[in-house]
Short mmCIF file of C-alpha atoms in Angstrom, two decimals:
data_model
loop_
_atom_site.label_atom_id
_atom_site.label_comp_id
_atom_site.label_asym_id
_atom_site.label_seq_id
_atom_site.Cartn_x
_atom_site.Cartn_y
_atom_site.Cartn_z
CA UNK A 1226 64.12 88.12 41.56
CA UNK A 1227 66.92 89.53 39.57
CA UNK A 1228 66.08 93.00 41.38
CA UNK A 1229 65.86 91.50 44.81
CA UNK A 1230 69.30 90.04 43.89
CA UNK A 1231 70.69 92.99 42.84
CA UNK A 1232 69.60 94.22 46.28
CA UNK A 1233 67.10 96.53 45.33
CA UNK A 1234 65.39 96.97 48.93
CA UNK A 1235 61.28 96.91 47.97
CA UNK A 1236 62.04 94.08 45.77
CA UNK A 1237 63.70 91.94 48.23
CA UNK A 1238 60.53 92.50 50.76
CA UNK A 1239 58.26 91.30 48.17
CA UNK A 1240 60.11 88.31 47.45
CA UNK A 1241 60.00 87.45 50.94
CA UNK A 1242 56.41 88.20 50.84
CA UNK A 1243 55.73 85.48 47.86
CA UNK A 1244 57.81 82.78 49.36
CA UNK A 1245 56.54 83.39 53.20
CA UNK A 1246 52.76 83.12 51.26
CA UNK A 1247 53.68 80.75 48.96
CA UNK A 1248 52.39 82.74 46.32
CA UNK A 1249 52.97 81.85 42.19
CA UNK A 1250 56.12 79.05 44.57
CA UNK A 1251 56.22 76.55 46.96
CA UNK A 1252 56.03 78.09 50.56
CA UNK A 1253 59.72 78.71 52.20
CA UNK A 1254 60.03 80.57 55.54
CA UNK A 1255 63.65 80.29 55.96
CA UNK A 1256 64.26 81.64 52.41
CA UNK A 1257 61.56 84.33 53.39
CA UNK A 1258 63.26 85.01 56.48
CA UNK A 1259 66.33 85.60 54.53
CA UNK A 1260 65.17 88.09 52.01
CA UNK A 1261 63.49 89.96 55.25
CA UNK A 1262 66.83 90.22 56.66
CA UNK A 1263 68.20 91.34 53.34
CA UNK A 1264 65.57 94.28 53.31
CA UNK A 1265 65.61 94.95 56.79
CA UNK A 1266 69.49 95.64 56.56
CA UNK A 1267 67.98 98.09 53.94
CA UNK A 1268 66.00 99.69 56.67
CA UNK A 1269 62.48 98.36 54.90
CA UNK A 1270 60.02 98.85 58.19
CA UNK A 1271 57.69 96.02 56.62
CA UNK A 1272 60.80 93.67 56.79
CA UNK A 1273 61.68 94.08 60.05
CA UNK A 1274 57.95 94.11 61.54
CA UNK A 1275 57.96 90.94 59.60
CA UNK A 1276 60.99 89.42 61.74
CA UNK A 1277 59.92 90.57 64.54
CA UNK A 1278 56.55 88.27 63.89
CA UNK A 1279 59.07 85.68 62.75
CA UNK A 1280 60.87 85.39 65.87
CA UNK A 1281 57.92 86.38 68.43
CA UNK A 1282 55.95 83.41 67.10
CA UNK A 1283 58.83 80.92 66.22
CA UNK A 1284 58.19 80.46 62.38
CA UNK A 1285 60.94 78.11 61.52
CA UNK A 1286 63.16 79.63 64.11
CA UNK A 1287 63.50 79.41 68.19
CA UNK A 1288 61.32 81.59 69.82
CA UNK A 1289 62.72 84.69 70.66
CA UNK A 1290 60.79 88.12 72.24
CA UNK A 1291 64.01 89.93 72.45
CA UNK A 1292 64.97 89.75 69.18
CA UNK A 1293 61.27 90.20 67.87
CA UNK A 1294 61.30 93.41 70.61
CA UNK A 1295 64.27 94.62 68.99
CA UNK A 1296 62.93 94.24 65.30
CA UNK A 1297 59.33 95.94 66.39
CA UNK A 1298 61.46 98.75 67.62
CA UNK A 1299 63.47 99.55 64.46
CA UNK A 1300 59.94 99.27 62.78
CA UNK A 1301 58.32 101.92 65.25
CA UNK A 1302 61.24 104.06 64.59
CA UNK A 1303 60.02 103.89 60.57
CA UNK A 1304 56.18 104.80 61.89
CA UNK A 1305 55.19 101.24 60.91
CA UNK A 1306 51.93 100.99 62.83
CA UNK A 1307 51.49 97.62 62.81
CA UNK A 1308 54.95 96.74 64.40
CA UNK A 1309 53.73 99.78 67.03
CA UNK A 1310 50.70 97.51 68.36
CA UNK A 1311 52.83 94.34 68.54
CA UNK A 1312 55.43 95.72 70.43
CA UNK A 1313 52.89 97.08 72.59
CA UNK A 1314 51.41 94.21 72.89
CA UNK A 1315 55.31 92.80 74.60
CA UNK A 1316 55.08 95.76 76.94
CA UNK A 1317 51.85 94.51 78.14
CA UNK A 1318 52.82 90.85 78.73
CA UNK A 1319 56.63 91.93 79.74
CA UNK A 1320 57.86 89.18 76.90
CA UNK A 1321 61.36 90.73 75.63
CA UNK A 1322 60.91 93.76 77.27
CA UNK A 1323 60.12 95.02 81.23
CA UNK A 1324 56.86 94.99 81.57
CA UNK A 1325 55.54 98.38 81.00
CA UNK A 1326 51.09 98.98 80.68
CA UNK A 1327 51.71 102.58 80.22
CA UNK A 1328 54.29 102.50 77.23
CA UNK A 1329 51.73 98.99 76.12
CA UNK A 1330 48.65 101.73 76.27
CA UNK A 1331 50.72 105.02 74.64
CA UNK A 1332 51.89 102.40 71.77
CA UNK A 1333 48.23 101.40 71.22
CA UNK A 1334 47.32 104.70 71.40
CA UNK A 1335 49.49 105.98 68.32
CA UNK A 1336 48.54 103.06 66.53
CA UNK A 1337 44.77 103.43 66.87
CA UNK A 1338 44.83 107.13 65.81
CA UNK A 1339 46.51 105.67 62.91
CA UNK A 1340 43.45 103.09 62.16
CA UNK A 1341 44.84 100.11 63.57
CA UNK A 1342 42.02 98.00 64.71
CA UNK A 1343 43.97 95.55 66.53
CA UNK A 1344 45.49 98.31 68.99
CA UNK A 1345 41.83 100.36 69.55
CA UNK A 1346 40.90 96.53 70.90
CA UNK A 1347 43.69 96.01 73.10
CA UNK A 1348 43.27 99.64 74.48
CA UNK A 1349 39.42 98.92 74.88
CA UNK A 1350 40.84 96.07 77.01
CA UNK A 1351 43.15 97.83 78.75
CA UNK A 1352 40.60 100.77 79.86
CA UNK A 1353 38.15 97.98 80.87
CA UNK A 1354 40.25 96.56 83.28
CA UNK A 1355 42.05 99.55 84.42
CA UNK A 1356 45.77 98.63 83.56
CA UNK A 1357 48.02 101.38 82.12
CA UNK A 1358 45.30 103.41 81.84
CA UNK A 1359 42.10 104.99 84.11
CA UNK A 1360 39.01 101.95 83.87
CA UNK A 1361 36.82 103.92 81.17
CA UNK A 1362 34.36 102.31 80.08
CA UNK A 1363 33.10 104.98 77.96
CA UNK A 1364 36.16 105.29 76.51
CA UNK A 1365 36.73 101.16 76.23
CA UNK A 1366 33.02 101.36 74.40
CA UNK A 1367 34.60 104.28 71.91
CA UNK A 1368 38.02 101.99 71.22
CA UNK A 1369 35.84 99.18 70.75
CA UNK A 1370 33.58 100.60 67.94
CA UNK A 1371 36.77 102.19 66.48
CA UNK A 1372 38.17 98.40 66.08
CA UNK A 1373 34.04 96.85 65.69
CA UNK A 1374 34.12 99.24 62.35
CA UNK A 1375 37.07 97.64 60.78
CA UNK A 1376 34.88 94.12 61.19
CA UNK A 1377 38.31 93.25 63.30
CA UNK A 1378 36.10 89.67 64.72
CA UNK A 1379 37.66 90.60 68.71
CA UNK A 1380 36.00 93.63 68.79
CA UNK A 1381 33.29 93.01 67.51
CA UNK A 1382 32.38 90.19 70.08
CA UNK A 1383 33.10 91.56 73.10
CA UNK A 1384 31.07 94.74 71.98
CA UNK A 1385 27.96 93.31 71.01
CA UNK A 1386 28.21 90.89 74.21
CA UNK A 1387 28.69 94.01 76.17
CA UNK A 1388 25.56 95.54 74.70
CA UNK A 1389 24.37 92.48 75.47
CA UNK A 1390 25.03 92.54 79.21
CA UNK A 1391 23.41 95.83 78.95
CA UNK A 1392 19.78 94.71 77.70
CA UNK A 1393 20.75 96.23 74.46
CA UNK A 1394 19.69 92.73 71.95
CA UNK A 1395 18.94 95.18 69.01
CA UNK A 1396 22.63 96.84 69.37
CA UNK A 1397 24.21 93.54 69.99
CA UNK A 1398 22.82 91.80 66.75
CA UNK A 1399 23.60 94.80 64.53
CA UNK A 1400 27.53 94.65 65.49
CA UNK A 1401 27.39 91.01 65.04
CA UNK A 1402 25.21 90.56 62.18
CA UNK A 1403 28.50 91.40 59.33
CA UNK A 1404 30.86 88.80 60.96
CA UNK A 1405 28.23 86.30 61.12
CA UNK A 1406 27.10 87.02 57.26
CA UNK A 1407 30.61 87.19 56.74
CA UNK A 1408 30.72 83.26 57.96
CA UNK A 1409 32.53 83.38 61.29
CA UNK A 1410 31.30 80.47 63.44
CA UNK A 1411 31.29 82.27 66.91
CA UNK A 1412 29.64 85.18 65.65
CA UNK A 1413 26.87 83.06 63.64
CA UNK A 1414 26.89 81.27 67.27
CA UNK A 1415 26.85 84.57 69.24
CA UNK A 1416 23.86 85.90 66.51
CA UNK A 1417 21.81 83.10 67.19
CA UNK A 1418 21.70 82.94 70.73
CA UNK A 1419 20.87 86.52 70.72
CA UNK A 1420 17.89 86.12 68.74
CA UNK A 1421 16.97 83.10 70.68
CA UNK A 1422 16.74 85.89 73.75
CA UNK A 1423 14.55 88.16 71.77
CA UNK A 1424 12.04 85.95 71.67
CA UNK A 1425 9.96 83.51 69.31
CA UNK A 1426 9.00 85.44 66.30
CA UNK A 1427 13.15 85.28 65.62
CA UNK A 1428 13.17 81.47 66.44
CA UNK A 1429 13.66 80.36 62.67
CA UNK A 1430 16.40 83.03 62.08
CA UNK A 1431 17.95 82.17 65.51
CA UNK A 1432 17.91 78.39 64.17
CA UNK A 1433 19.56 79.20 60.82
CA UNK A 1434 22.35 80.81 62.31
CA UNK A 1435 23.31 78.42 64.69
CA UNK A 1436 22.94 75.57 62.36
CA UNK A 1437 25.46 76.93 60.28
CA UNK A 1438 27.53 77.35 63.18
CA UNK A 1439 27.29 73.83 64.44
CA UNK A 1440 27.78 72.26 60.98
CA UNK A 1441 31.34 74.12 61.39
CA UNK A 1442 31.54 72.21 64.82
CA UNK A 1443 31.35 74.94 66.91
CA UNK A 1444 30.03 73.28 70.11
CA UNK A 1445 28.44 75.78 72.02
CA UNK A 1446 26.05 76.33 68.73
CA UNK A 1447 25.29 72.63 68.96
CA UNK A 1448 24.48 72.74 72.43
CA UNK A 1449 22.34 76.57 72.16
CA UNK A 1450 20.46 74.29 69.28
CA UNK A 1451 20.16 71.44 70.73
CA UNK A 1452 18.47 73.60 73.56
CA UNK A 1453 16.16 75.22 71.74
CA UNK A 1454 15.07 71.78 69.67
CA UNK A 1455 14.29 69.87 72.98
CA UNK A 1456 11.09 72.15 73.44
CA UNK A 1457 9.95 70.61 70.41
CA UNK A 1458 8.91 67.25 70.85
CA UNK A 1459 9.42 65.86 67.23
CA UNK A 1460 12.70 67.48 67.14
CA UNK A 1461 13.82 65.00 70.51
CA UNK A 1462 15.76 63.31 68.54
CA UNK A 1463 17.76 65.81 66.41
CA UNK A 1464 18.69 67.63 70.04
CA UNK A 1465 20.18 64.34 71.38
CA UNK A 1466 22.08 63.82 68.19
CA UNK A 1467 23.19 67.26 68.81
CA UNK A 1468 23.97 66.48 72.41
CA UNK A 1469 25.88 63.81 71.55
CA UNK A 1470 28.26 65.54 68.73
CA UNK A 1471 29.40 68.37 71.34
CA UNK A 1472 29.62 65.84 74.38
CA UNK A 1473 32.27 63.87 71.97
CA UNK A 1474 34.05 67.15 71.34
CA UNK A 1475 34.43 67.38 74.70
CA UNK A 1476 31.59 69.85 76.02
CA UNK A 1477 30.79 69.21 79.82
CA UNK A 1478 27.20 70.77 79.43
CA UNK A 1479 26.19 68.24 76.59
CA UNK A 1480 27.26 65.61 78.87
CA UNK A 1481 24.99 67.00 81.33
CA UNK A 1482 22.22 67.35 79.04
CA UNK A 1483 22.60 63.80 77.92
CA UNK A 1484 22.27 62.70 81.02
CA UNK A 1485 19.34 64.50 81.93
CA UNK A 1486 18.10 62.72 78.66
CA UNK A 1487 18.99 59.30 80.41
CA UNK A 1488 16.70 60.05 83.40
CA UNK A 1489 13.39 60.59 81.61
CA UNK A 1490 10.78 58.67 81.25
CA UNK A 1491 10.92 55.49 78.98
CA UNK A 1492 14.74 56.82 78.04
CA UNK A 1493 15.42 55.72 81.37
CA UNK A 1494 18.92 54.17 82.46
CA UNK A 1495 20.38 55.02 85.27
CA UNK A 1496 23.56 54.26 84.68
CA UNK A 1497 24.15 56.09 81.40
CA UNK A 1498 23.00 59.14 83.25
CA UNK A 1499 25.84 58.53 85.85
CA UNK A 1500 28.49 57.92 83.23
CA UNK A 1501 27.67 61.12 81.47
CA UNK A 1502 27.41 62.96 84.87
CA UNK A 1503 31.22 61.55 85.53
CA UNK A 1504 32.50 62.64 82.29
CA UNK A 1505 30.94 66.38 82.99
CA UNK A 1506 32.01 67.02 86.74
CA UNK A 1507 35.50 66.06 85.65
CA UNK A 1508 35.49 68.63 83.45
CA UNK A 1509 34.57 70.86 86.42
CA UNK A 1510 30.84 71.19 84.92
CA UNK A 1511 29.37 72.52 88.91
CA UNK A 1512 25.65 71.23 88.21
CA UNK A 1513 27.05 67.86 87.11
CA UNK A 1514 28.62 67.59 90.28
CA UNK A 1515 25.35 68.48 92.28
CA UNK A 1516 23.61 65.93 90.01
CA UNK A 1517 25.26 63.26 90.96
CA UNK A 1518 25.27 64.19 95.09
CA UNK A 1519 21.16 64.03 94.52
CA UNK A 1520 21.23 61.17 92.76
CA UNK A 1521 23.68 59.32 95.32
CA UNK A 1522 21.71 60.95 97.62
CA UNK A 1523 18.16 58.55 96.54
CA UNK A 1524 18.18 55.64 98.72
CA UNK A 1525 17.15 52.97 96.09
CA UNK A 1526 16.56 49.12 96.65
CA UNK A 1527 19.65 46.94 95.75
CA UNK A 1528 22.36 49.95 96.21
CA UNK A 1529 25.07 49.93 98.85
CA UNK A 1530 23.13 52.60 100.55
CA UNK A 1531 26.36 53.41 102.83
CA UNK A 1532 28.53 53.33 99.72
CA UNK A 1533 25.98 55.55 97.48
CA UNK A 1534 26.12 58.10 100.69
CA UNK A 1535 30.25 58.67 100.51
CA UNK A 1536 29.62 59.14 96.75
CA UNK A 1537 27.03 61.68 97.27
CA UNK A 1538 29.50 63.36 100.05
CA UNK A 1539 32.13 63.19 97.57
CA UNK A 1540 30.26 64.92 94.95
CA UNK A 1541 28.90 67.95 97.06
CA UNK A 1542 32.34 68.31 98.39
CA UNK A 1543 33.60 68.82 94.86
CA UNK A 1544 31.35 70.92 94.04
CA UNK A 1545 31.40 73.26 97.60
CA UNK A 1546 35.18 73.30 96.33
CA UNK A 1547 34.39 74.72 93.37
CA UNK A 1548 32.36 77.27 94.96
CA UNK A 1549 29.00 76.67 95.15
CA UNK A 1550 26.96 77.96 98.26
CA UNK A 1551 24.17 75.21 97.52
CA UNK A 1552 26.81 72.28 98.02
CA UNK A 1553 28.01 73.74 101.38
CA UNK A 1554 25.06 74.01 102.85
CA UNK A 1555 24.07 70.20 101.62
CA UNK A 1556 27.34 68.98 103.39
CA UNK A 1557 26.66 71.15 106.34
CA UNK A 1558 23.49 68.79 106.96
CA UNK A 1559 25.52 65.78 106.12
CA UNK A 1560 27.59 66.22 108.95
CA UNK A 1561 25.02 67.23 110.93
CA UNK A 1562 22.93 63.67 109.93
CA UNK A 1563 26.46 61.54 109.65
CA UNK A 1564 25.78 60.67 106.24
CA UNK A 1565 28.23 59.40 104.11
CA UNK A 1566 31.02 61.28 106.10
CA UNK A 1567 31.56 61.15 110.17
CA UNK A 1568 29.23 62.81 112.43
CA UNK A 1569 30.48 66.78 113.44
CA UNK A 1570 28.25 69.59 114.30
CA UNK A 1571 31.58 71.53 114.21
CA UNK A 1572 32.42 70.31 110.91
CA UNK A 1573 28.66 71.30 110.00
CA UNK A 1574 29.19 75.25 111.34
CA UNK A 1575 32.43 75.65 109.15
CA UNK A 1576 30.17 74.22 105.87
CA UNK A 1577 27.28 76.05 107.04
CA UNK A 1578 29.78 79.69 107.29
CA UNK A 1579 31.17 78.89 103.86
CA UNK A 1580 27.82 78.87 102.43
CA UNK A 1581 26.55 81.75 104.24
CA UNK A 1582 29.53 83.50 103.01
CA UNK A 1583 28.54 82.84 99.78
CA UNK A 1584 24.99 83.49 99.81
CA UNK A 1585 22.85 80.64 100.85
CA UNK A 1586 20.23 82.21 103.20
CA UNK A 1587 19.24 78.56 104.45
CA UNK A 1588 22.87 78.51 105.64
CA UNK A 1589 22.42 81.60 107.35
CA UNK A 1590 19.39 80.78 108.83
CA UNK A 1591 20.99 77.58 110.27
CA UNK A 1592 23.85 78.91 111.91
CA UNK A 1593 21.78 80.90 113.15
CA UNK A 1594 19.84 78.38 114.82
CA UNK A 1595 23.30 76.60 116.00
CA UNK A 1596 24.65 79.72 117.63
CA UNK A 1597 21.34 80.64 119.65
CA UNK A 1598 21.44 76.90 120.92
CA UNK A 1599 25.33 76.58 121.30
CA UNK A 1600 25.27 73.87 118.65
CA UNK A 1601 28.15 72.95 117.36
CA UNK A 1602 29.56 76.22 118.21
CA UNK A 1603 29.90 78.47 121.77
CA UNK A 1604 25.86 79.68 122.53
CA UNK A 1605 25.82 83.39 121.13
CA UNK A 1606 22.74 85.18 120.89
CA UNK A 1607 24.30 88.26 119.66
CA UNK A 1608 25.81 86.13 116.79
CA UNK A 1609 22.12 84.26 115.82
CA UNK A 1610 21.24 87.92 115.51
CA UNK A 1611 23.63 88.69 113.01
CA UNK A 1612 22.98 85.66 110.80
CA UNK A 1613 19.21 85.62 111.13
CA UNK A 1614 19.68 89.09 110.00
CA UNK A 1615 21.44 88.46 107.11
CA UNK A 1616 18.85 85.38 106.17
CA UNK A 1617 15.75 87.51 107.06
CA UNK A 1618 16.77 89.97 104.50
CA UNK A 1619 17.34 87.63 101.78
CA UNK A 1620 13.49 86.33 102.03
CA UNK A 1621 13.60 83.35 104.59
CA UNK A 1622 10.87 82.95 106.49
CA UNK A 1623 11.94 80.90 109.75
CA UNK A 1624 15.16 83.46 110.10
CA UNK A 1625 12.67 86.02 110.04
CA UNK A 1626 10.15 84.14 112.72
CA UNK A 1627 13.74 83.78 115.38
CA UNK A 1628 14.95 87.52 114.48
CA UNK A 1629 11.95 89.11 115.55
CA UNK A 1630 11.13 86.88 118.71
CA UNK A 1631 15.00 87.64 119.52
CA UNK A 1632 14.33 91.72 119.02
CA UNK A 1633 10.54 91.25 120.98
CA UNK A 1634 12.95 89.74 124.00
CA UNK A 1635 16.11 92.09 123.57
CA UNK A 1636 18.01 88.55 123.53
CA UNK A 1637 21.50 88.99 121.82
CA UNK A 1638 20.13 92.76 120.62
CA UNK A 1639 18.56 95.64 122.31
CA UNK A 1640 15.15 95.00 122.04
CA UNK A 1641 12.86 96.60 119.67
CA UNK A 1642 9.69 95.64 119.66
CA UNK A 1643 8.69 97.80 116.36
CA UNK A 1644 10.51 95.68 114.37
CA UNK A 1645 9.99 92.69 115.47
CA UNK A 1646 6.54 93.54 114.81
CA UNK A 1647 7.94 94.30 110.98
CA UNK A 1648 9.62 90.61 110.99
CA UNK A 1649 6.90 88.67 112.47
CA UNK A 1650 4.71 90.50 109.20
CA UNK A 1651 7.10 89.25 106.55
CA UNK A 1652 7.29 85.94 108.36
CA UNK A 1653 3.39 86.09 108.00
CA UNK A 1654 3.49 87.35 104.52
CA UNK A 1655 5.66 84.62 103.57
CA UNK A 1656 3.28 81.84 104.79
CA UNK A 1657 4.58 81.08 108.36
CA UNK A 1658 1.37 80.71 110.13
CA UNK A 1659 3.22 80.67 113.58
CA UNK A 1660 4.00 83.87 112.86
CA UNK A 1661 0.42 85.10 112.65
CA UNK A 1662 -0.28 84.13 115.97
CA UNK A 1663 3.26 85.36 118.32
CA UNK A 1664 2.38 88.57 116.51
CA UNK A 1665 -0.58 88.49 117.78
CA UNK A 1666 0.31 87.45 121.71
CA UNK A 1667 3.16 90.37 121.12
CA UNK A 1668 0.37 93.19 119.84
CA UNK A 1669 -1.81 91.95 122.73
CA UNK A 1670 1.16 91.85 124.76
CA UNK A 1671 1.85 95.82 123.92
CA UNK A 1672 -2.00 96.70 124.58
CA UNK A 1673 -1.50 95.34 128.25
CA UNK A 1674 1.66 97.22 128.88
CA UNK A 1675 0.17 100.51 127.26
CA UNK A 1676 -2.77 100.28 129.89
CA UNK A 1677 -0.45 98.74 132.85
CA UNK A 1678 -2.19 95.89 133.26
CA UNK A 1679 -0.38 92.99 135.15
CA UNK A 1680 1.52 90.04 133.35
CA UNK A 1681 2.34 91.64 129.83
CA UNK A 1682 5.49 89.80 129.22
CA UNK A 1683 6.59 88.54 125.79
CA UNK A 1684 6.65 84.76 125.40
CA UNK A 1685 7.33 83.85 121.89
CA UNK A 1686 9.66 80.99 120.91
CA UNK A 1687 12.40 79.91 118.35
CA UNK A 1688 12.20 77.16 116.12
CA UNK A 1689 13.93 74.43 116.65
CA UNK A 1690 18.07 74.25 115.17
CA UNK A 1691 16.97 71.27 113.48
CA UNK A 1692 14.13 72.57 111.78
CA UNK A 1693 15.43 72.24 108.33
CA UNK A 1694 15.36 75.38 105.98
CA UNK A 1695 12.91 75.06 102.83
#
């Protein structure tokens, strides 16, 4: 102290080091902030990156990324790498400083080369989405093992779920494996679940680690556990205790699980199951919300059946909002049918588009049904064609039936009998025994033309619009 006091620079930082860390005294930021300044008039680089943390993340003092910015900077000027990622890291968010990915990526840059394990992440990041920088992601990969060698935690989890993504288990648990020895909760959580995916022999192991990872209350370890302990039928009751931990932490899948819990067999009670549903879809858990549509959906004695219909409309409506394909086409029928919501077969096109859109073939297949018959929308063949295209392709049988008897009559396409020929096969193939038999009018058809015999005309049919998609 008497150094520091006789303003000896180094001694002054270290004194501000104790008191910030409360180390061999009682903890004091503002006297640490004041021996920083003291050292930082000195020029100490460690000082000022220290105020600049001070005042970036409000330690005692008002938040302020200008003054941190300005701090960093006189750091940077000193070389002080670690000051060179978190001013980088101000250029990237524009906090203090204009916004700036190219000066955010040169800063991380320097500071990688240096060793910094912090900055070879948050280049990684930058390369993988393409900001400041050209989208690499063999260079991302290289930043990321740079900062994964270090053990800095970041790194390591996004690389070993990239590897992941990749089919690479093995890689994945290798990165991993330290961190999680090392006791990090997510990465005993992220180590588990990947030995869970490499099958049974690792199912102990896989246990292990995510038991220590839900004793720490890390929820999604609870939930991967509580997963794995349901296919065991003595451990039933460990998995809902489980359940019921992370559903209290707030975790809208546990809720869902418990519910499913409250549908089975003796466990049965129904309401219980709705409660938890609730609690999930308002935490924006999709499946939840689909749930509860079926379940409004059941017409059961002593229910307002009329009532339990709007709920169920309500519930696919959330969850069409929240993107799913499966909801829209649901509420496409339910306008169609007038349940729970007012009769429209225009109202049931614009559901049936948004679904289609997103990739529901039975949506497809339905509007394209509605156009050929001018349901709900203007009658365009050429517009059935398109969406019985689009459903035939993704494996639906009755799109494929209508395509090819629209292609065998050139109706809204030029016709082509060749592949309706093709279509009515798949149709076949895919168990559509009317299919079998128009192909084989159409083949008998073709013979009769091919020897000019009188009356070959093709005569095959659509199913009907309101022939409901499996």
């Amino acid at each position: 102290m008497a150094a520091a006091s006789a303003g000896h620079v180094a001694a002054q930082a270290s004194v501000a080091r104790m008191l910030a860390d409360g180390r061999g005294c009682p903890p004091d930021r503002q006297a640490a902030r004041r021996w920083y300044e003291a050292a930082a008039e000195g020029a100490d680089p460690d000082a000022e990156f220290a105020l600049g943390v001070i005042y970036a993340n409000g330690l005692d003092v008002p938040i302020d990324f200008e003054r941190a910015a300005s701090w960093y900077k006189r750091a940077v000027r000193q070389g002080n790498v670690r000051a060179m990622t978190a001013l980088g890291l101000l250029y990237q968010t524009g906090q203090g400083v204009e916004r700036d990915l190219e000066q955010a990526a040169r800063l991380f840059r320097i500071a990688g080369r240096k060793g910094d394990p912090r900055a070879n992440y948050h280049l990684a990041l930058l390369h993988l989405s393409g900001e400041g920088v050209p989208a690499d992601l063999d260079q991302a990969k290289s930043h990321l093992e740079l900062a994964a060698m270090h053990q800095y935690l970041p790194a390591v989890l996004v690389l070993a779920r990239h590897n992941r993504a990749e089919g690479r288990t093995g890689v994945a648990i290798t990165w991993v494996r330290p961190a999680a020895e090392a006791g990090d909760p997510e990465a005993q959580c992220l180590l588990g679940s990947l030995l869970l995916e490499s099958g049974r022999a690792n199912l102990e192991e896989a246990l292990n680690w995510l038991g220590l990872a839900a004793e720490k209350g890390h929820i999604q370890a609870q939930v991967l556990m509580a997963k794995a302990l349901r296919e065991v039928p003595t451990q039933r009751a460990s998995a809902v205790a489980l359940l019921s931990k992370a559903a209290a932490a707030g975790s809208a899948e546990a809720k869902f699980m418990l519910a499913g819990e409250h549908l089975k067999g003796e466990r049965l009670d129904y309401d219980k199951a709705v409660r938890a549903l609730r609690e999930s879809a308002e935490l924006g858990h999709v499946p939840a919300m689909m749930r509860l549509g079926h379940l409004y959906s059941e017409e059961r004695a002593g229910v307002d059946i009329d009532g339990h219909r709007k709920q169920a409309a309500y519930w696919f409506q959330a969850a069409a909002d929240a993107g799913s394909p499966d909801a829209g086409f649901i509420l496409g029928w339910l306008y169609l049918d007038g349940k729970g919501v007012e009769q429209s077969d225009e109202r049931a096109v614009e559901h049936f588009v948004l679904a289609a859109d997103r990739g529901n073939v039975r949506a497809a297949f339905q509007l394209g049904a509605m156009c050929a018959s001018g349901q709900g929308t203007r009658r365009n063949p050429k517009q059935a064609v398109y969406w019985y295209r689009i459903a035939a392709a993704g494996g639906e049988r009755r799109a494929q039936y209508n395509l090819a008897s629209m292609l065998a009559r050139g109706d809204g396409c030029v016709q082509d009998i060749e592949e309706a020929v093709n279509w009515y096969e798949a149709a076949a193939a895919n168990g559509l025994p009317e299919a079998r038999s128009a192909l084989a009018r159409l083949q008998r058809n073709q013979e009769m033309s091919t020897a000019g015999l009188p009356g070959a005309q093709v005569s095959v049919s659509e199913i009907s619009v309101h022939d409901r998609a499996s």
